[in-house]
Coordinates of C-alpha atoms and ligand atoms in Angstrom, one line a residue:
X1 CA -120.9 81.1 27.6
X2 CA -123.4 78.7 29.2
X3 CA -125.9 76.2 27.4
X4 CA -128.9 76.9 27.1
X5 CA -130.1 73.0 28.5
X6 CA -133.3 72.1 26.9
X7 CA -135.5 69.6 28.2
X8 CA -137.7 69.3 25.4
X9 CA -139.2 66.1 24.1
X10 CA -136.7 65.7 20.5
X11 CA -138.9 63.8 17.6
X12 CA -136.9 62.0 14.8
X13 CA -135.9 64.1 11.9
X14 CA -137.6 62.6 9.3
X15 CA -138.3 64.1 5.3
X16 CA -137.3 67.8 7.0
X17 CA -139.7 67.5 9.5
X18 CA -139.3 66.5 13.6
X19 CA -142.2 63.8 14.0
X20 CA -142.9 61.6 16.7
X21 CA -142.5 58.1 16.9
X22 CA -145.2 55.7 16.5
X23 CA -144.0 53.8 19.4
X24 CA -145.3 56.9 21.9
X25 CA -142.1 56.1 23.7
X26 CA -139.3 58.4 24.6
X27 CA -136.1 57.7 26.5
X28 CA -134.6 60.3 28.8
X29 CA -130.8 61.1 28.2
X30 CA -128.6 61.6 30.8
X31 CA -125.1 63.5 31.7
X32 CA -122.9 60.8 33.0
X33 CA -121.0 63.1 34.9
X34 CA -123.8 64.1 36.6
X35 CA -126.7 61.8 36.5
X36 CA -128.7 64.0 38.1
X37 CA -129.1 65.7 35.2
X38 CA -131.9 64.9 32.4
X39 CA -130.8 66.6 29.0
X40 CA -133.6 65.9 27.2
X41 CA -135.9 63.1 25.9
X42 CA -135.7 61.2 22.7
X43 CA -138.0 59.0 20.7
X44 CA -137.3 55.3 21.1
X45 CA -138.3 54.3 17.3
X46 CA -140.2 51.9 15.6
X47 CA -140.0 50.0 12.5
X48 CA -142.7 51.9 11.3
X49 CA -140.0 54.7 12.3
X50 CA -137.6 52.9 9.8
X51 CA -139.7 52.7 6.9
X52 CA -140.9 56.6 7.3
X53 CA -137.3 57.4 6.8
X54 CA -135.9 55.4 4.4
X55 CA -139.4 56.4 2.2
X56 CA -138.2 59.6 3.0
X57 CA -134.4 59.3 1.4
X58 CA -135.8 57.3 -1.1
X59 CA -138.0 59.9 -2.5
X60 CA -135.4 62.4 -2.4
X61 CA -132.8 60.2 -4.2
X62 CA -133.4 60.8 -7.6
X63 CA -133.2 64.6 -7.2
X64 CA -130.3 64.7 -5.1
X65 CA -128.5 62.2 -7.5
X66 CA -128.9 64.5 -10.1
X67 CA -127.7 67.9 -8.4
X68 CA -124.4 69.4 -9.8
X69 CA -122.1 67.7 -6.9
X70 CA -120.0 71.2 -6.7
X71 CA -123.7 72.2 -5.9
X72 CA -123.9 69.4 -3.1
X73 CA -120.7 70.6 -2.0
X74 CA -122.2 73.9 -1.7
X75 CA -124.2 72.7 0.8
X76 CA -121.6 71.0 2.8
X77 CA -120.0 74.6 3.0
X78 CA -123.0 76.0 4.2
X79 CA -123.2 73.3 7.3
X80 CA -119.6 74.4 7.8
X81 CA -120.9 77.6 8.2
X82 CA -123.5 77.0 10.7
X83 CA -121.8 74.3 12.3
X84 CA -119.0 77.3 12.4
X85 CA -121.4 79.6 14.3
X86 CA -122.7 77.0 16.8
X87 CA -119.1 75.2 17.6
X88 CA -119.5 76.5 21.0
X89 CA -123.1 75.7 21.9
X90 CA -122.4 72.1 20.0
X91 CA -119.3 71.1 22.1
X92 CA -120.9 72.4 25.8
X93 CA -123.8 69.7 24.2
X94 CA -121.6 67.0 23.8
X95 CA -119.6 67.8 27.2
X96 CA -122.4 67.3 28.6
X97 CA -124.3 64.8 26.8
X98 CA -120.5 62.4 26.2
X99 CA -118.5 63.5 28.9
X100 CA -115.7 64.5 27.4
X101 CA -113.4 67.4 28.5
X102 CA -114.8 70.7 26.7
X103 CA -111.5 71.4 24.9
X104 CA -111.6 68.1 23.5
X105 CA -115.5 68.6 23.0
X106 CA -114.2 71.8 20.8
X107 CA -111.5 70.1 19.5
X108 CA -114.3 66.9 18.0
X109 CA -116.2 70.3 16.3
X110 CA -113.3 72.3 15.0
X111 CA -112.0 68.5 13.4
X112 CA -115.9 68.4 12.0
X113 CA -115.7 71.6 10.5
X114 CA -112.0 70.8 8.6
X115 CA -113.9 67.2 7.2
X116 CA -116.8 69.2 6.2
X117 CA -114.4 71.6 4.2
X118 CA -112.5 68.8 3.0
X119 CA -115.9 66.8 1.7
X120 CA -117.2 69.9 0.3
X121 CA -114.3 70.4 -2.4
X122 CA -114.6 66.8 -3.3
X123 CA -117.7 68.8 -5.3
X124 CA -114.9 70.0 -7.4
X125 CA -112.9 67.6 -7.7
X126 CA -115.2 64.3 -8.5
X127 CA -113.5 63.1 -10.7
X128 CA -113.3 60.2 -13.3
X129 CA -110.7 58.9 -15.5
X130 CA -110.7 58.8 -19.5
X131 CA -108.9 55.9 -20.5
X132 CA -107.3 54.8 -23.7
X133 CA -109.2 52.7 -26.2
X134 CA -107.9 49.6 -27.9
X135 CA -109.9 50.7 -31.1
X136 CA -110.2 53.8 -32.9
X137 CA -112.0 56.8 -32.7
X138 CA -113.4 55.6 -29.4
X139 CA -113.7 57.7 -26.2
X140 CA -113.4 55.6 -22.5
X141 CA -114.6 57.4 -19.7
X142 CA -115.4 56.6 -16.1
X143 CA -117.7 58.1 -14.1
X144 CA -118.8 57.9 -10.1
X145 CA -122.7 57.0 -8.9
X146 CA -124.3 57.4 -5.9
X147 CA -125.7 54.1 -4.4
X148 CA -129.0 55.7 -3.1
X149 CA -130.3 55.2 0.5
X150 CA -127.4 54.6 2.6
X151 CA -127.8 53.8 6.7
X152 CA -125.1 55.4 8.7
X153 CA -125.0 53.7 12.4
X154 CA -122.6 55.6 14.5
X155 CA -121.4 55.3 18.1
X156 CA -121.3 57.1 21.1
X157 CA -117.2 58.3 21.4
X158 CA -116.9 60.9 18.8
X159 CA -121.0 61.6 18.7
X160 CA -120.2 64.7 16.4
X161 CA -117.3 64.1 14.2
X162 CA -118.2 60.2 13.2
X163 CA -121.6 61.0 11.8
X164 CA -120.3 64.2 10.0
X165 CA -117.6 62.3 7.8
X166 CA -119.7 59.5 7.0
X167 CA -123.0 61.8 6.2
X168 CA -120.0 64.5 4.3
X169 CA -118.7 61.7 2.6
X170 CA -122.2 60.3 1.7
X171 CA -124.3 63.1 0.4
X172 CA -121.1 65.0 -1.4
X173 CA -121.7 61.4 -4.1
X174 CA -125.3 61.9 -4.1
X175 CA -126.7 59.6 -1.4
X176 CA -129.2 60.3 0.7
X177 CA -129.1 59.3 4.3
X178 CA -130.6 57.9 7.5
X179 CA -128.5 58.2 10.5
X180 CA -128.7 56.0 13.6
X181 CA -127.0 57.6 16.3
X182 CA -126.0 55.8 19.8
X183 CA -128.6 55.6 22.0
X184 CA -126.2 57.6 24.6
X185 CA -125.6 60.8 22.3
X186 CA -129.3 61.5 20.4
X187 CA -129.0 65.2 21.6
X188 CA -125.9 66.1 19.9
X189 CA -127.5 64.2 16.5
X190 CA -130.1 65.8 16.4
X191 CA -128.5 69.8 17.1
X192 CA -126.4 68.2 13.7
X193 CA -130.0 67.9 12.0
X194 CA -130.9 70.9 13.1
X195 CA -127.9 72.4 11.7
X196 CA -128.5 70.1 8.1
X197 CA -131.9 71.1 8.3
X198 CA -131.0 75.2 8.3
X199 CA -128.3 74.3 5.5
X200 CA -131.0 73.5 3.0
X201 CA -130.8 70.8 2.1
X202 CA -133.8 69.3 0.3
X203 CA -136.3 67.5 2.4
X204 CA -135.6 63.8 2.8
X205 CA -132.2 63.9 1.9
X206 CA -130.7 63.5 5.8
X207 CA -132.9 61.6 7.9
X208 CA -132.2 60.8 11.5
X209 CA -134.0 58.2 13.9
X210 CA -133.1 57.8 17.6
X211 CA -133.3 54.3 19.7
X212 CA -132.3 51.4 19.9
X213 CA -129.8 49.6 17.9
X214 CA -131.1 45.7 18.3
X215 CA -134.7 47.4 17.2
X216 CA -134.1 49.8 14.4
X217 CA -130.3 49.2 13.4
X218 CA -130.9 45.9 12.3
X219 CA -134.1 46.6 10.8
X220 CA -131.6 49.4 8.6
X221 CA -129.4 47.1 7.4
X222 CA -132.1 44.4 6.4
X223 CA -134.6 47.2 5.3
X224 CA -134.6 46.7 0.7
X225 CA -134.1 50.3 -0.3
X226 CA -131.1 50.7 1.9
X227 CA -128.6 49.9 -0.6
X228 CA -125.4 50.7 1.6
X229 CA -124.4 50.1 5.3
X230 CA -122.0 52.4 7.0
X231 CA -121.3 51.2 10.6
X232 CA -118.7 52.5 13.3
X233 CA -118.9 50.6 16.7
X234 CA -117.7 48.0 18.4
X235 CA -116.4 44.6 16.7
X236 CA -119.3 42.1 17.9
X237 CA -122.3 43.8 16.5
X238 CA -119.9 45.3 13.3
X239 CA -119.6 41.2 13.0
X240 CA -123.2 40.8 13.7
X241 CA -124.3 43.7 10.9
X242 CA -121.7 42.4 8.4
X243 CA -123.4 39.3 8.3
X244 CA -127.1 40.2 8.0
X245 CA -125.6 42.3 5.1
X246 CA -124.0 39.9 3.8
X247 CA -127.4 37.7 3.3
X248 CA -128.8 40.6 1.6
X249 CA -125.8 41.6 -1.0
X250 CA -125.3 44.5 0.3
X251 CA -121.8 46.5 0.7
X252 CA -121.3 47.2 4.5
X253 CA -118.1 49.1 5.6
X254 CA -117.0 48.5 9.2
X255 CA -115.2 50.8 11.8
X256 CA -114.6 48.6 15.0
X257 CA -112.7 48.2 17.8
X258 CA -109.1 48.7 18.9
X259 CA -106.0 47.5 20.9
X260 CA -103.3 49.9 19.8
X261 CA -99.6 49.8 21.0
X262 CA -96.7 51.8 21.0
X263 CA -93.6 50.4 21.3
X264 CA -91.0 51.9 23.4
X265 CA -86.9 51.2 22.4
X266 CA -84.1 51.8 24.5
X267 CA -82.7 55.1 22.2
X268 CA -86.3 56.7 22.9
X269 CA -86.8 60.4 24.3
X270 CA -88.9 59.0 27.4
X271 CA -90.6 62.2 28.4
X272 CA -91.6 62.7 24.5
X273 CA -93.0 58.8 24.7
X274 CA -94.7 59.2 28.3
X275 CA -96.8 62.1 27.0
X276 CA -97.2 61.2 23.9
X277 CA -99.0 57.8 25.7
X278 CA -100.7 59.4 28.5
X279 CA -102.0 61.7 26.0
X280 CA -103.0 58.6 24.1
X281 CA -104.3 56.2 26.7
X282 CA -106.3 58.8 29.3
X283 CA -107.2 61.7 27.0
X284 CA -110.6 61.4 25.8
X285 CA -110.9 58.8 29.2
X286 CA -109.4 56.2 26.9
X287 CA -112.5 55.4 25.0
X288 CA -110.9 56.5 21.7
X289 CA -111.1 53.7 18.9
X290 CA -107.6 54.6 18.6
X291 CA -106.6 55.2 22.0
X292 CA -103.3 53.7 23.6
X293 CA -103.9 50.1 25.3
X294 CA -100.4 48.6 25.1
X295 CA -97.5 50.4 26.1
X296 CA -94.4 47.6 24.9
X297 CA -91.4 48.8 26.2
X298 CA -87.6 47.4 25.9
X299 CA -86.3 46.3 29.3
X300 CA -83.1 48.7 29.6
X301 CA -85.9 51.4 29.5
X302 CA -88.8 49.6 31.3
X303 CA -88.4 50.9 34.9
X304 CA -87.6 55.0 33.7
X305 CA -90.9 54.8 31.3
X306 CA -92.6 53.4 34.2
X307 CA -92.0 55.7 36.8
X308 CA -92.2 58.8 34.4
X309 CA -96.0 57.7 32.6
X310 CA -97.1 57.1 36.3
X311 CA -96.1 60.6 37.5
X312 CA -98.3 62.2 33.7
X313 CA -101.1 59.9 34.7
X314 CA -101.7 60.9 38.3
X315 CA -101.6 64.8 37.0
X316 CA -104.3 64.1 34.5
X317 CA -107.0 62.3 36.9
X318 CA -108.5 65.7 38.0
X319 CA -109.1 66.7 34.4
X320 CA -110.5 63.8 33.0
X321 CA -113.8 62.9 32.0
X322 CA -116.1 60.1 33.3
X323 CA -117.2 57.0 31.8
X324 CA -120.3 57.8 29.2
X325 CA -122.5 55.2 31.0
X326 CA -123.0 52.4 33.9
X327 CA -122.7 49.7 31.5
X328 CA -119.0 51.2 30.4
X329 CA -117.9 51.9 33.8
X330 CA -118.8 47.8 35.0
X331 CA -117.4 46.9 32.3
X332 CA -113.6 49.0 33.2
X333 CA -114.0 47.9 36.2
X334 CA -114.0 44.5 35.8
X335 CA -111.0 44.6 33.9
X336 CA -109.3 46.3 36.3
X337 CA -110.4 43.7 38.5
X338 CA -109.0 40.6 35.8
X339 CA -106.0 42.4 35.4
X340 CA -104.8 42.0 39.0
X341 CA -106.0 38.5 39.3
X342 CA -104.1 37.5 36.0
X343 CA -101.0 38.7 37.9
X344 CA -100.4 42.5 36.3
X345 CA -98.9 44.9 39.0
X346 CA -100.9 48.0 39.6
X347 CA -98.5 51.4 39.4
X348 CA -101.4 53.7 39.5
X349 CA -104.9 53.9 39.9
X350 CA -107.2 50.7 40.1
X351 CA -110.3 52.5 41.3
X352 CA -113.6 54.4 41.3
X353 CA -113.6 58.7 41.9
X354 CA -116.2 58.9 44.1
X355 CA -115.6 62.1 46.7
X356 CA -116.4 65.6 45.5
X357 CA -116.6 66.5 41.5
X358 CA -117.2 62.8 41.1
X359 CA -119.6 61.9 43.7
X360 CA -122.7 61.7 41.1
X361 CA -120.5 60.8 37.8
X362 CA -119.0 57.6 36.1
X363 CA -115.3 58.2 37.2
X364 CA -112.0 55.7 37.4
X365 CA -108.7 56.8 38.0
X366 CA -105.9 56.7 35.5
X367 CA -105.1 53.2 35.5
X368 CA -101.5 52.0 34.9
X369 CA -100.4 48.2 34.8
X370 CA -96.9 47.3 34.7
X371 CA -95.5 43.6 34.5
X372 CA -98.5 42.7 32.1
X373 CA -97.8 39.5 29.7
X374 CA -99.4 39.1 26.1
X375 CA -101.5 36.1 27.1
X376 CA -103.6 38.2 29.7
X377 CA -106.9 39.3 28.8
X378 CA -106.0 43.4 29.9
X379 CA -103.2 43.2 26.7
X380 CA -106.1 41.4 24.4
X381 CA -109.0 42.5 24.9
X382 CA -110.2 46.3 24.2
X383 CA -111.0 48.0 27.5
X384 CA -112.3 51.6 26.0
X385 CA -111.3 53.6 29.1
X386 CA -108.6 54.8 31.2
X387 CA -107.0 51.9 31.5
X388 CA -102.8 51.2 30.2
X389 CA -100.9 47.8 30.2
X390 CA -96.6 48.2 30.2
X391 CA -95.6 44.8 28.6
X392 CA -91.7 43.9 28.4
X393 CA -89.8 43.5 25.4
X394 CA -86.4 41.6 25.1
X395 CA -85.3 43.4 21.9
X396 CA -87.5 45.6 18.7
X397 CA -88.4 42.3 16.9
X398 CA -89.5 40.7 19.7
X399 CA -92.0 44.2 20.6
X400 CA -93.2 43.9 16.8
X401 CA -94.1 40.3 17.6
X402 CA -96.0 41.3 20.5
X403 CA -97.5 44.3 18.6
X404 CA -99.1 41.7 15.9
X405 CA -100.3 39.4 18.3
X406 CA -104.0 40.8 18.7
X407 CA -107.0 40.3 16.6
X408 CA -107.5 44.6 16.2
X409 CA -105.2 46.2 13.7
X410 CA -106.4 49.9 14.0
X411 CA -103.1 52.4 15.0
X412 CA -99.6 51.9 16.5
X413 CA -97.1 53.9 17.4
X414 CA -92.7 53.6 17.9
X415 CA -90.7 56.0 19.7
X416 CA -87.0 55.3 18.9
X417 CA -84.4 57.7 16.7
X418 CA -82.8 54.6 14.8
X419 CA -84.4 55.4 11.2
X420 CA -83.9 51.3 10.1
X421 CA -86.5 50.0 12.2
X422 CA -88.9 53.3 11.8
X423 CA -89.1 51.9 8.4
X424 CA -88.9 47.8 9.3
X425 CA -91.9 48.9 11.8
X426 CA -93.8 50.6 9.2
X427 CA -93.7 47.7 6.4
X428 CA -94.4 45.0 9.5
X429 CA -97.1 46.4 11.7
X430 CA -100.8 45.0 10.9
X431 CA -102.6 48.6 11.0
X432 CA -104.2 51.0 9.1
X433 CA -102.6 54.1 11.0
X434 CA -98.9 54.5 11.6
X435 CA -97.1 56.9 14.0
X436 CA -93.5 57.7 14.5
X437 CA -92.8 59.8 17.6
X438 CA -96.2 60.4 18.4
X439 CA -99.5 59.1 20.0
X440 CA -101.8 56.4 18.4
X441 CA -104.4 59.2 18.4
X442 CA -105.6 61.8 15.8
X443 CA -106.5 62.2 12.1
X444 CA -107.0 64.3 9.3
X445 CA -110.1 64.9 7.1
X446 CA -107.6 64.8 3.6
X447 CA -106.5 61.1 4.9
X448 CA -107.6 57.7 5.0
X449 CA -108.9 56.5 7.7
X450 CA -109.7 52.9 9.3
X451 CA -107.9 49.7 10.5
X452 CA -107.5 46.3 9.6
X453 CA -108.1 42.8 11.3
X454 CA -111.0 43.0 13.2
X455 CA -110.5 46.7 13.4
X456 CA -111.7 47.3 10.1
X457 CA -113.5 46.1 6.8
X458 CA -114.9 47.9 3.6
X459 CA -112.4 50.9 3.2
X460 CA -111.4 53.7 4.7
X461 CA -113.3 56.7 5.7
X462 CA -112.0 60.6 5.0
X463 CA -109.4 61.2 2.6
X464 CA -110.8 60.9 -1.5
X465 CA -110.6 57.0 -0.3
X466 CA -114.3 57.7 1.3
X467 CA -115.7 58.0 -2.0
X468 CA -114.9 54.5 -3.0
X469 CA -117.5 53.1 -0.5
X470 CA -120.2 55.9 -1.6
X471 CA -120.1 55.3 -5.3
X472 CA -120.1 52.7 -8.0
X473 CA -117.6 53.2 -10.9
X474 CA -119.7 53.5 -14.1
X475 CA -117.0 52.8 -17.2
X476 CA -118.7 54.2 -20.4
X477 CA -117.8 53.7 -24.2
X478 CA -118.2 56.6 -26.9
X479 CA -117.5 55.3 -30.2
X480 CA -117.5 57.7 -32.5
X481 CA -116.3 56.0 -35.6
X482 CA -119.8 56.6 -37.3
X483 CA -120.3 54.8 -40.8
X484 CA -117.0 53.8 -41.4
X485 CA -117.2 51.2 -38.1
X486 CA -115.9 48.1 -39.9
X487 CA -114.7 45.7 -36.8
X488 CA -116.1 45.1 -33.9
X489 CA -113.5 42.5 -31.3
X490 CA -115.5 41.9 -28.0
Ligands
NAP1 P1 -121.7 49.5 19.7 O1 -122.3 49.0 21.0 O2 -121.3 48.5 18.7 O3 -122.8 50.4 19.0 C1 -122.5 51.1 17.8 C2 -123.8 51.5 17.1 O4 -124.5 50.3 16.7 C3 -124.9 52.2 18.0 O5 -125.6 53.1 17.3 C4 -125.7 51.1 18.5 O6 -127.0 51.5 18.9 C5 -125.8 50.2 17.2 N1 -126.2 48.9 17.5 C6 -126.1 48.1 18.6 N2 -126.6 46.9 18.4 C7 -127.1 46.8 17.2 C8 -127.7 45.8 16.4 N3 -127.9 44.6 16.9 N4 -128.0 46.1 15.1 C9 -127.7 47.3 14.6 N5 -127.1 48.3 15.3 C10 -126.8 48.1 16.6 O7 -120.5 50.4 19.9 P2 -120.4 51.7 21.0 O8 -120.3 51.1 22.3 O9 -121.4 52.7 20.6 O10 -119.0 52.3 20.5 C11 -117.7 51.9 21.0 C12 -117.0 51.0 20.0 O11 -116.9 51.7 18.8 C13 -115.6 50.6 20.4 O12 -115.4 49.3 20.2 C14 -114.7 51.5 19.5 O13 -113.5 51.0 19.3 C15 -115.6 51.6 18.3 N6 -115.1 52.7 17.5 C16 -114.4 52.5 16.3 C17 -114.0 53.5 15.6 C18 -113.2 53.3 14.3 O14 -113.1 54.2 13.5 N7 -112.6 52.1 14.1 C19 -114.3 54.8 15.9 C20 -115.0 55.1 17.1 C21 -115.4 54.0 17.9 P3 -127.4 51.6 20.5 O15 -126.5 52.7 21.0 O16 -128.8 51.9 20.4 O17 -127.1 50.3 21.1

């Protein structure tokens, strides 16, 4: 099937109608494997924008706040269903428009589709707890409420998936919402309004702006009717947001940034480990939150891993994806570039594709360095593309140590068959996502999700923990005793 690429000029979706901005500015947005190619034009807002839409979701607050939620989840389903019928058309958008692989493209959708499901049940199971009284004939309830108008800033790796579990998790409690995509992935935002739109839900209650974050992301979080911030991006404007929150009172949650490692012992299955971290470091092009970055491998092992991850990345360079922008490729690049200079030996890779298929496209090969150190910046700092580091490890406590020494704390992995330190790994790593024989990637819609350190603050997204950021816990007393009340303690 082949998209049907149309170069129209996209207005914000604002109170379930496309309007212009006020700015009369658009932006065009571009394929970065190809940048050739225009795939449309998107409104660069104003804060006239911003106010328009959070008017919007606030208007349509009170209504949605009182639906039945298995009613709200009945509209989740319904997006499930026409998010069902367009997977196809959705993922060749976001192909195009993120650069990702298309089966990975499908495989973002089909993961949307399971989180909408999962959200959508939640409508049946919002539950509270009664709770015992320390007097008589009293009844103690508790009881979830929806904050009201709730910003949701997203970024521009999973351009599909991110913004459907935070806008599931949102509107299933009775929030409305006003999305901020990436200014590198407004066309596949605004297909997901279309498909919210067609969903019917009531007018105002999803809201989506396009442009840029510095103008109308901050004006979000500082705007007084947005009682929530939501925000998935990179650690030094998650920083940034969390503190203009934080002047304001407001409850921000924060999905950042990422250095994740999996640690390699000498009992390991090597092949298992290699792909299992090629899967995890160059799928996706590396710019998964939870992609591999450190590979920490025990010396008796350190020269078969080597030569065996070397031989799975070179086969995955023709299949990969490109960089999503300029900015992203510089910036892989030039940690290519520090990573020699700091001394790291280059097993694979090291450059830009430029011949053929990548001639017009933001392309770098497979990068593998071996002979890396903690202290260099390639094993600190997050890279976000196809870039691995191989650090040495005397011994399994000394690889936990290394593990811990970064300021992220989103995923890790260990590949080893000895079940004592499985379980000494598990209790000791600083992260919110453990894996045992398996990549640093992936997650499910029924599980928490998020990272601690400067990986992540707020709680978790997905699993029933989702709610918790979404809702304040209202604890109510029923006391029934009538006339023959004689005491009262508190
Ligand atoms: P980013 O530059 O921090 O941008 C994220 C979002 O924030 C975008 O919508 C951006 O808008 C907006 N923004 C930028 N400056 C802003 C400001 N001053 N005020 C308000 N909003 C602002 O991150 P990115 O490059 O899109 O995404 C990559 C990062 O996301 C990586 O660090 C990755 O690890 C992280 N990530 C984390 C998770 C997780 O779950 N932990 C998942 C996925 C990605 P513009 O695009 O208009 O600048």
């Amino acid at each position: 099937m082949s998209v049907k690429i149309d170069l129209k000029t996209w207005g914000n979706f604002i109170g379930g109608e496309w309007i212009f901005s006020s700015s009369g500015k658009t932006k065009p947005d571009l394929n970065p494997a190809n940048t050739d190619e225009i795939l449309g034009y998107f409104q660069e807002s104003s804060l006239e924008d911003v106010n328009k839409a959070v008017d919007a979701a606030k208007k349509a607050f009170p209504e949605w706040k009182r639906a039945p939620v298995p009613e709200r989840g009945k509209r989740l389903l319904k997006t499930m269903q026409i998010l069902e019928q367009r997977k196809e058309e959705l993922a060749q958008a976001l192909n195009r428009e993120e650069g990702k692989s298309l089966n990975e493209a499908i495989g973002e959708v089909l993961k949307s589709l399971n989180v909408l499901d999962f959200f959508a049940g939640e409508g049946k199971r919002f539950y509270g707890e009664t709770i015992p009284s320390e007097l008589p004939k009293n009844f103690i309830y508790t009881k979830r409420e929806p904050l009201g108008v709730v910003a949701l800033i997203t970024p521009w790796n999973f351009p599909v998936s991110i913004p459907i579990w935070k806008m599931a998790a949102a509107l299933i409690c009775g929030n409305t919402v006003v999305l901020k995509p990436s200014s590198l992935t407004p066309w596949t935002a605004m297909i997901l309004m279309e498909i919210f739109q067609e969903s019917g839900f009531p007018k105002g209650v999803v809201n989506c702006i396009t442009g840029s974050g510095a103008m109308i992301g901050d004006a979000l979080v500082k705007h007084p009717e947005v009682k929530a911030i939501s925000f998935t991006g990179s650690t030094e404007i998650g920083r940034k947001l969390q503190a203009l929150a934080g002047q304001r009172g407001k409850p921000i949650q924060l999905e950042m940034g990422g250095k994740n490692a999996v640690i390699v012992l000498k009992d390991a299955d090597l092949d298992l480990a290699a792909s299992a971290a090629a899967l995890g470091a160059l799928g996706s092009t590396g710019q998964r939150c939870t992609a591999t970055s450190r590979m920490i491998v025990e010396e008796p092992v350190l020269e078969a891993f080597t030569k065996k991850i070397s031989e799975k990345a070179k086969q995955m360079a023709e299949n990969m994806g490109p960089c999503v922008d300029e900015n992203q490729l510089k910036k892989v690049l030039s940690y290519i570039d520090s990573g020699k200079k700091e001394g790291g030996k280059l097993v694979c890779g090291g450059h830009r594709m430029t011949e053929e298929k990548h001639a017009k496209g933001y392309y770098v090969e497979p990068t593998i360095f071996a002979e890396v150190t903690p202290e260099m910046t390639i094993a600190k700092e997050e890279i976000f593309g196809p870039v691995l580091s191989i650090i040495p490890a005397k011994n399994f406590k000394d690889a936990l140590k290394i593990a811990n020494e970064v300021e992220y704390g989103l995923s890790a992995s260990i590949f080893t068959q000895d079940a004592e330190k499985i379980f000494e790994f598990i209790d000791e790593i600083d992260v919110g996502m453990v894996h045992i024989n398996s990549a640093t990637i992936g997650g499910e819609a029924q599980v928490p999700f998020g990272g601690m350190k400067n990986s992540g603050m707020g709680g978790r997204e997905m699993g029933r923990q989702a709610l918790d950021f979404f809702t304040e816990w209202k604890s109510v007393y029923v006391d029934y005793t009538g006339s023959s009340r004689k005491t009262s303690f508190y």
